[in-house]
Short mmCIF file of C-alpha atoms in Angstrom, two decimals:
data_model
loop_
_atom_site.label_atom_id
_atom_site.label_comp_id
_atom_site.label_asym_id
_atom_site.label_seq_id
_atom_site.Cartn_x
_atom_site.Cartn_y
_atom_site.Cartn_z
CA MET L 631 0.03 -0.02 0.02
CA ALA L 632 2.86 2.35 0.77
CA VAL L 633 4.23 1.83 -2.79
CA ALA L 634 0.80 2.43 -4.35
CA ALA L 635 0.47 5.63 -2.47
CA HIS L 636 3.45 7.13 -4.27
CA ILE L 637 2.34 6.09 -7.83
CA GLN L 638 2.05 9.18 -9.94
CA PRO L 639 -1.18 9.44 -11.79
CA ALA L 640 -1.04 9.87 -15.60
CA PRO L 641 -1.78 13.35 -16.94
CA GLY L 642 -5.42 13.88 -17.62
CA SER L 643 -6.47 10.89 -15.46
CA LEU L 644 -9.27 11.13 -12.88
CA ARG L 645 -6.76 11.01 -10.11
CA SER L 646 -4.41 13.69 -11.50
CA ILE L 647 -7.33 16.15 -11.88
CA LEU L 648 -8.53 15.24 -8.45
CA VAL L 649 -5.23 16.19 -6.94
CA LYS L 650 -5.07 19.47 -8.96
CA ASN L 651 -8.62 20.42 -7.72
CA SER L 652 -8.52 19.05 -4.25
CA THR L 653 -10.16 22.21 -2.83
CA THR L 654 -13.11 22.15 -5.17
CA ARG L 655 -16.56 20.74 -4.40
CA LEU L 656 -16.38 18.06 -7.04
CA PHE L 657 -17.04 14.91 -5.16
CA VAL L 658 -17.17 11.23 -6.18
CA HIS L 659 -20.62 10.54 -4.57
CA PRO L 660 -23.20 10.62 -7.49
CA LEU L 661 -25.78 12.66 -5.42
CA GLU L 662 -23.33 15.52 -5.50
CA TRP L 663 -22.40 15.49 -9.16
CA THR L 664 -22.88 18.66 -10.98
CA ILE L 665 -22.63 20.13 -14.44
CA ASP L 666 -18.93 20.17 -14.05
CA HIS L 667 -18.92 16.34 -13.69
CA LEU L 668 -20.96 16.10 -16.90
CA ASN L 669 -18.41 18.24 -18.69
CA PHE L 670 -15.31 16.62 -17.38
CA LEU L 671 -16.79 13.12 -17.99
CA ASN L 672 -17.60 14.23 -21.52
CA VAL L 673 -21.31 13.41 -21.25
CA LYS L 674 -23.59 14.31 -24.20
CA VAL L 675 -27.38 13.92 -24.31
CA VAL L 676 -29.29 13.74 -27.56
CA THR L 677 -33.13 13.88 -27.58
CA SER L 678 -34.64 11.43 -30.05
CA THR L 679 -36.33 13.11 -33.05
CA SER L 680 -39.07 10.45 -33.15
CA ILE L 681 -40.23 11.24 -29.58
CA MET L 682 -43.99 10.66 -30.01
CA GLU L 683 -44.21 8.26 -32.90
CA PRO L 684 -44.95 4.65 -32.12
CA VAL L 685 -43.12 2.07 -34.29
CA VAL L 686 -45.11 -1.18 -34.10
CA GLU L 687 -44.67 -3.84 -36.80
CA GLU L 688 -47.87 -4.87 -38.49
CA ASP L 689 -47.42 -8.54 -37.70
CA LYS L 690 -47.19 -7.63 -33.93
CA LEU L 691 -50.28 -5.45 -33.67
CA GLY L 692 -52.40 -8.32 -32.65
CA ALA L 693 -50.03 -9.42 -29.97
CA TYR L 694 -49.86 -5.89 -28.57
CA GLU L 695 -53.64 -5.75 -28.53
CA SER L 696 -53.84 -8.87 -26.50
CA ILE L 697 -51.11 -7.57 -24.13
CA HIS L 698 -53.12 -4.36 -23.70
CA GLN L 699 -56.12 -6.44 -22.53
CA ALA L 700 -53.76 -8.15 -20.09
CA LEU L 701 -52.60 -4.78 -18.92
CA LYS L 702 -56.24 -3.75 -18.16
CA ARG L 703 -56.60 -6.87 -16.01
CA LYS L 704 -53.48 -5.62 -14.17
CA HIS L 705 -55.25 -2.35 -13.52
CA LEU L 706 -52.93 -0.33 -15.70
CA SER L 707 -55.86 1.41 -17.31
CA LYS L 708 -56.78 2.66 -13.76
CA ILE L 709 -53.25 4.01 -13.26
CA ILE L 710 -53.44 5.76 -16.67
CA ARG L 711 -56.77 7.36 -15.75
CA TYR L 712 -55.38 8.57 -12.44
CA LEU L 713 -52.34 10.12 -14.27
CA GLU L 714 -54.59 11.83 -16.80
CA THR L 715 -57.37 13.13 -14.59
CA LYS L 716 -56.03 13.67 -11.03
CA ILE L 717 -54.52 16.82 -9.77
CA SER L 718 -51.75 15.30 -7.54
CA PRO L 719 -48.29 16.18 -6.43
CA CYS L 720 -45.20 14.72 -8.15
CA SER L 721 -44.56 12.36 -5.32
CA SER L 722 -48.05 10.73 -5.71
CA ARG L 723 -47.58 10.49 -9.45
CA ASP L 724 -44.14 8.90 -8.96
CA SER L 725 -45.69 6.32 -6.64
CA ALA L 726 -48.30 5.55 -9.38
CA MET L 727 -45.52 5.30 -12.03
CA ARG L 728 -43.80 2.67 -9.96
CA GLU L 729 -46.89 0.45 -10.19
CA TYR L 730 -47.06 1.27 -13.82
CA ILE L 731 -43.48 0.15 -14.65
CA LYS L 732 -43.82 -2.95 -12.54
CA THR L 733 -46.97 -3.91 -14.30
CA THR L 734 -45.57 -3.48 -17.80
CA ALA L 735 -42.50 -5.50 -16.76
CA ILE L 736 -44.60 -8.38 -15.51
CA ILE L 737 -46.62 -8.42 -18.74
CA GLN L 738 -43.29 -8.73 -20.61
CA LYS L 739 -42.49 -11.75 -18.40
CA LEU L 740 -39.80 -10.00 -16.45
CA HIS L 741 -39.25 -10.01 -12.71
CA PRO L 742 -39.26 -6.39 -11.32
CA MET L 743 -38.13 -5.64 -7.78
CA GLU L 744 -36.65 -2.86 -5.71
CA ALA L 745 -33.01 -3.47 -5.11
CA GLN L 746 -29.87 -1.77 -3.93
CA MET L 747 -27.26 -0.80 -6.52
CA SER L 748 -23.89 0.51 -5.73
CA PHE L 749 -21.54 2.94 -7.52
CA ALA L 750 -17.93 1.68 -7.74
CA TYR L 751 -14.86 3.93 -7.93
CA SER L 752 -11.30 2.62 -8.19
CA ARG L 753 -12.69 -1.00 -7.97
CA CYS L 754 -14.35 -0.32 -4.62
CA GLN L 755 -17.99 0.13 -3.79
CA TYR L 756 -18.16 3.82 -2.85
CA ALA L 757 -21.82 4.73 -2.52
CA THR L 758 -25.38 3.17 -2.60
CA PHE L 759 -27.92 4.73 -4.96
CA PRO L 760 -31.33 5.83 -3.85
CA PRO L 761 -33.99 3.13 -4.36
CA ILE L 762 -34.10 1.56 -7.87
CA ILE L 763 -36.40 -0.85 -9.53
CA LEU L 764 -34.47 -3.37 -11.56
CA ALA L 765 -36.06 -5.94 -14.02
CA TRP L 766 -34.58 -9.28 -14.72
CA HIS L 767 -35.71 -12.23 -16.84
CA ASP L 768 -38.33 -14.24 -15.04
CA PHE L 769 -36.43 -17.39 -14.24
CA PRO L 770 -35.39 -18.73 -10.76
CA PHE L 771 -32.53 -16.98 -9.21
CA LEU L 772 -29.27 -18.91 -9.26
CA ASN L 773 -27.17 -18.77 -6.14
CA ASN L 774 -29.25 -15.91 -4.90
CA HIS L 775 -28.21 -13.73 -7.92
CA PRO L 776 -30.66 -13.05 -10.70
CA GLY L 777 -28.06 -12.22 -13.46
CA THR L 778 -27.81 -8.98 -15.39
CA PRO L 779 -30.71 -6.49 -15.04
CA ILE L 780 -32.60 -5.85 -18.24
CA TRP L 781 -33.23 -2.12 -17.28
CA ALA L 782 -33.55 0.13 -14.34
CA TYR L 783 -36.14 2.61 -13.13
CA THR L 784 -36.03 5.48 -10.60
CA ASP L 785 -37.75 8.81 -9.96
CA GLN L 786 -37.10 12.17 -8.54
CA THR L 787 -39.07 11.56 -5.37
CA TRP L 788 -36.59 8.88 -4.35
CA ILE L 789 -33.62 10.87 -5.47
CA ASN L 790 -34.53 14.14 -3.92
CA THR L 791 -35.45 12.43 -0.63
CA ALA L 792 -31.89 10.93 -0.63
CA ARG L 793 -30.42 14.37 -1.48
CA ARG L 794 -32.32 16.10 1.42
CA LYS L 795 -31.15 13.40 3.76
CA ARG L 796 -27.60 13.86 2.61
CA TYR L 797 -27.85 17.62 3.29
CA ARG L 798 -29.86 17.25 6.51
CA TRP L 799 -27.18 19.10 8.55
CA LYS L 800 -27.33 22.10 6.22
CA PRO L 801 -30.14 24.69 5.93
CA ARG L 802 -33.22 23.40 4.05
CA SER L 803 -32.67 26.19 1.51
CA TYR L 804 -29.31 24.62 0.60
CA ALA L 805 -30.88 21.21 -0.31
CA THR L 806 -33.63 23.03 -2.30
CA GLU L 807 -31.08 25.09 -4.28
CA GLN L 808 -29.09 21.88 -5.14
CA ILE L 809 -32.27 20.10 -6.30
CA LYS L 810 -33.28 23.12 -8.47
CA ASN L 811 -29.74 23.24 -9.94
CA LYS L 812 -30.03 19.57 -11.14
CA GLU L 813 -33.45 20.30 -12.77
CA GLU L 814 -31.77 22.84 -15.01
CA LEU L 815 -29.31 20.34 -16.49
CA ALA L 816 -29.81 18.31 -19.65
CA ILE L 817 -29.88 15.18 -17.44
CA ASP L 818 -29.70 14.59 -13.72
CA PRO L 819 -26.10 13.49 -12.96
CA VAL L 820 -27.41 10.59 -10.84
CA TYR L 821 -29.03 9.11 -13.95
CA VAL L 822 -25.55 9.07 -15.67
CA ALA L 823 -24.04 7.35 -12.60
CA ILE L 824 -26.77 4.69 -12.72
CA LEU L 825 -26.19 4.04 -16.36
CA ILE L 826 -22.54 3.57 -15.79
CA SER L 827 -23.25 1.19 -12.89
CA LEU L 828 -25.62 -0.78 -15.10
CA ALA L 829 -22.89 -1.08 -17.78
CA LYS L 830 -20.36 -2.29 -15.17
CA ASP L 831 -22.84 -5.06 -14.14
CA LYS L 832 -23.22 -6.07 -17.78
CA LYS L 833 -19.47 -6.06 -18.28
CA ARG L 834 -18.93 -8.38 -15.32
CA GLU L 835 -21.68 -10.67 -16.67
CA SER L 836 -19.95 -10.71 -20.09
CA GLU L 837 -16.65 -11.71 -18.48
CA THR L 838 -18.29 -14.97 -17.32
CA PRO L 839 -16.63 -18.00 -18.97
CA GLY L 840 -18.44 -19.14 -22.06
CA LEU L 841 -19.99 -15.71 -22.91
CA GLN L 842 -18.64 -13.47 -25.65
CA GLU L 843 -17.21 -10.12 -24.49
CA THR L 844 -18.18 -7.02 -26.24
CA ASP L 845 -16.40 -3.63 -26.84
CA SER L 846 -19.45 -1.61 -25.87
CA LEU L 847 -22.47 -2.19 -23.70
CA GLN L 848 -25.98 -0.76 -24.07
CA VAL L 849 -28.01 -0.06 -20.99
CA THR L 850 -31.44 1.51 -20.37
CA LEU L 851 -32.92 3.61 -17.53
CA PHE L 852 -36.53 4.73 -17.28
CA VAL L 853 -37.51 7.91 -15.32
CA PRO L 854 -40.92 9.70 -15.16
CA GLU L 855 -41.27 13.34 -15.87
CA HIS L 856 -44.25 15.46 -14.84
CA GLU L 857 -44.93 18.78 -16.59
CA PHE L 858 -47.55 21.48 -15.85
CA LEU L 859 -50.07 21.87 -18.59
CA PRO L 860 -50.62 25.42 -19.69
CA HIS L 861 -54.09 27.01 -19.11
CA THR L 862 -55.14 24.37 -16.69
CA ARG L 863 -55.77 24.44 -12.89
CA GLY L 864 -52.58 22.70 -11.79
CA ARG L 865 -52.87 19.65 -14.03
CA ARG L 866 -49.69 17.86 -15.10
CA GLU L 867 -48.85 15.51 -17.89
CA THR L 868 -46.75 12.55 -17.01
CA LYS L 869 -44.36 10.88 -19.47
CA LEU L 870 -41.96 8.07 -19.15
CA VAL L 871 -38.44 9.06 -20.24
CA GLN L 872 -36.19 6.34 -21.72
CA TYR L 873 -32.48 7.11 -21.40
CA THR L 874 -30.34 4.67 -23.54
CA ALA L 875 -26.49 4.71 -23.39
CA LYS L 876 -23.90 2.76 -25.39
CA ILE L 877 -20.86 2.65 -23.05
CA SER L 878 -17.51 1.42 -24.05
CA ASN L 879 -15.28 -0.66 -21.98
CA THR L 880 -12.64 2.12 -22.29
CA TYR L 881 -15.02 4.55 -20.72
CA LEU L 882 -15.70 2.25 -17.84
CA GLN L 883 -11.97 2.04 -17.22
CA LYS L 884 -11.94 5.65 -16.20
CA PHE L 885 -13.58 4.69 -12.93
CA GLU L 886 -11.79 1.40 -12.52
CA ASP L 887 -8.31 2.67 -12.96
CA PRO L 888 -8.45 6.42 -12.09
CA TYR L 889 -4.61 6.70 -12.18
CA LYS L 890 -4.62 6.07 -15.95
CA PHE L 891 -5.86 8.24 -18.73
CA PHE L 892 -8.62 6.95 -20.95
CA ASP L 893 -9.92 9.00 -23.93
CA ALA L 894 -13.65 8.19 -24.28
CA SER L 895 -16.95 9.99 -24.18
CA LEU L 896 -20.52 8.95 -23.22
CA HIS L 897 -23.41 9.53 -25.50
CA ILE L 898 -27.01 9.14 -24.04
CA GLU L 899 -30.15 9.13 -26.09
CA LYS L 900 -33.29 10.47 -24.50
CA LYS L 901 -36.85 9.34 -25.68
CA MET L 902 -40.21 10.52 -24.40
CA LEU L 903 -42.89 7.79 -24.01
CA PRO L 904 -46.52 8.81 -23.33
CA THR L 905 -47.97 6.82 -20.49
CA SER L 906 -51.35 6.84 -22.18
CA LYS L 907 -49.93 4.53 -24.92
CA PRO L 908 -48.79 1.46 -22.98
CA ASN L 909 -47.86 -0.46 -26.10
CA MET L 910 -45.12 2.16 -26.76
CA VAL L 911 -43.72 1.48 -23.35
CA LEU L 912 -43.93 -2.29 -23.96
CA GLN L 913 -42.07 -1.84 -27.18
CA ALA L 914 -39.34 0.19 -25.41
CA ILE L 915 -39.00 -2.59 -22.74
CA GLU L 916 -38.82 -5.24 -25.56
CA THR L 917 -36.11 -3.26 -27.23
CA ALA L 918 -34.10 -3.13 -23.96
CA ILE L 919 -34.47 -6.97 -23.74
CA HIS L 920 -33.19 -7.26 -27.26
CA ASP L 921 -30.29 -4.89 -26.59
CA LEU L 922 -29.22 -7.09 -23.60
CA CYS L 923 -29.39 -10.60 -25.06
CA GLY L 924 -30.76 -10.66 -28.55
CA PRO L 925 -34.24 -11.73 -29.67
CA SER L 926 -34.41 -14.88 -27.68
CA LYS L 927 -34.30 -15.15 -23.93
CA PRO L 928 -31.04 -16.78 -22.65
CA GLU L 929 -31.17 -20.07 -20.83
CA PRO L 930 -29.91 -19.74 -17.22
CA SER L 931 -26.51 -21.29 -16.63
CA ARG L 932 -26.52 -24.54 -14.68
CA SER L 933 -22.86 -24.54 -13.90
CA GLY L 934 -23.52 -23.50 -10.31
CA SER L 935 -20.73 -20.95 -10.39
CA SER L 936 -21.34 -17.85 -8.22
CA ARG L 937 -21.54 -14.48 -10.00
CA SER L 938 -21.29 -11.26 -8.18
CA GLY L 939 -22.67 -7.83 -9.33
CA SER L 940 -23.46 -4.43 -7.91
CA SER L 941 -27.17 -4.82 -8.61
CA GLU L 942 -27.99 -7.61 -6.31
CA PRO L 943 -29.46 -6.79 -2.81
CA LEU L 944 -26.50 -5.62 -0.77
CA SER L 945 -25.66 -5.00 2.79
CA PRO L 946 -24.50 -1.41 3.10
CA ALA L 947 -20.93 -1.21 1.79
CA PRO L 948 -18.32 0.71 3.70
CA ILE L 949 -18.46 4.26 2.59
CA LEU L 950 -15.10 5.84 1.89
CA LYS L 951 -14.05 9.36 2.66
CA ARG L 952 -15.41 11.96 0.28
CA LYS L 953 -13.07 12.74 -2.55
CA ALA L 954 -13.03 15.20 -5.40
CA LEU L 955 -13.90 13.91 -8.81
CA THR L 956 -12.94 15.84 -11.92
CA GLU L 957 -11.73 14.42 -15.11
CA LEU L 958 -10.19 14.02 -18.43
CA LYS L 959 -8.77 16.29 -21.22
CA SER L 960 -7.93 19.79 -20.65
CA ASP L 961 -9.74 20.83 -23.74
CA VAL L 962 -13.17 19.81 -22.44
CA GLY L 963 -13.06 21.68 -19.12
CA GLY L 964 -14.93 24.67 -20.40
CA GLN L 965 -17.68 22.91 -22.19
CA ILE L 966 -21.29 23.54 -21.05
CA LEU L 967 -24.22 21.40 -21.99
CA ASP L 968 -26.34 23.83 -24.03
CA SER L 969 -29.55 21.81 -23.76
CA LYS L 970 -31.64 22.00 -20.55
CA ARG L 971 -33.79 19.27 -19.13
CA ARG L 972 -37.33 20.38 -18.67
CA LYS L 973 -38.25 21.25 -15.15
CA VAL L 974 -40.49 18.51 -13.96
CA CYS L 975 -42.01 19.62 -10.68
CA SER L 976 -41.70 21.94 -7.71
CA VAL L 977 -38.98 20.71 -5.28
CA ASP L 978 -41.07 21.52 -2.33
CA GLU L 979 -43.74 18.93 -3.20
#
């Protein structure tokens, strides 16, 4: 350990920038990531041009119609009516959306559940995310591990509650200001950290003997957004946002080996899915399944070998001392994301 402590970080590496900016408030914990993190980590968000257009193949229309009937039996239509007609705070709508996403996952024969997920830095579990719903293929768990998650879901109620708890020793106005600042960004930095952790999980799974490794990993995160409707008495429109990222192994190495420099960027695609059209959401989930394992569902391994991943239910990991996190090339330090994520709700709700 004494030798490792004297290793000089490569120029441009995470560690080298951390040392140069040791007095800044750029911390490793994802709840405290800011626009500077998005810039230094070279994150770019692109909104899909086909936001509201469903793409359903003709030969699948009948299947989707039958699925929609099943969704009604699962009370999804009741949830949709609630979202469309009720004047309710964002926290209540987030709660309804959790039931919505779980129901659609079950219809797609997936196994959704709330689970802990950790963020790793320098090959150590550094922090635990706020509550997350993860969906796996619906087969029996092997060695108490369900394999790689198909996709993840979270919402601002869970995240903002965690942020307020983290800042509980500070004035309430400080936490409110931090939450508002995140709403003005193209993407909440916590979403970026979740996508990175999903890719790390997927990478570990691909390293299992007998499975083919890939140079890049595609992962999906669903998040609801609630917007005020103009000329109404406080009504909101709720949509499900799909974030899809194709993350290279080189990009993941930034966090695994922070003493080394890795030149890679992260591109995230954002799609808006209307909750009133559940077959569009089903199609998005089916696409996430295809991205993970192809058109056919994989058979579970029977080798009995134990597999570990950050998405399985965990006991709280030892939390390391807070460190600054800045990054990368000197020529990206001044970049600012010019697109802004739409403000979804009042932070005091």
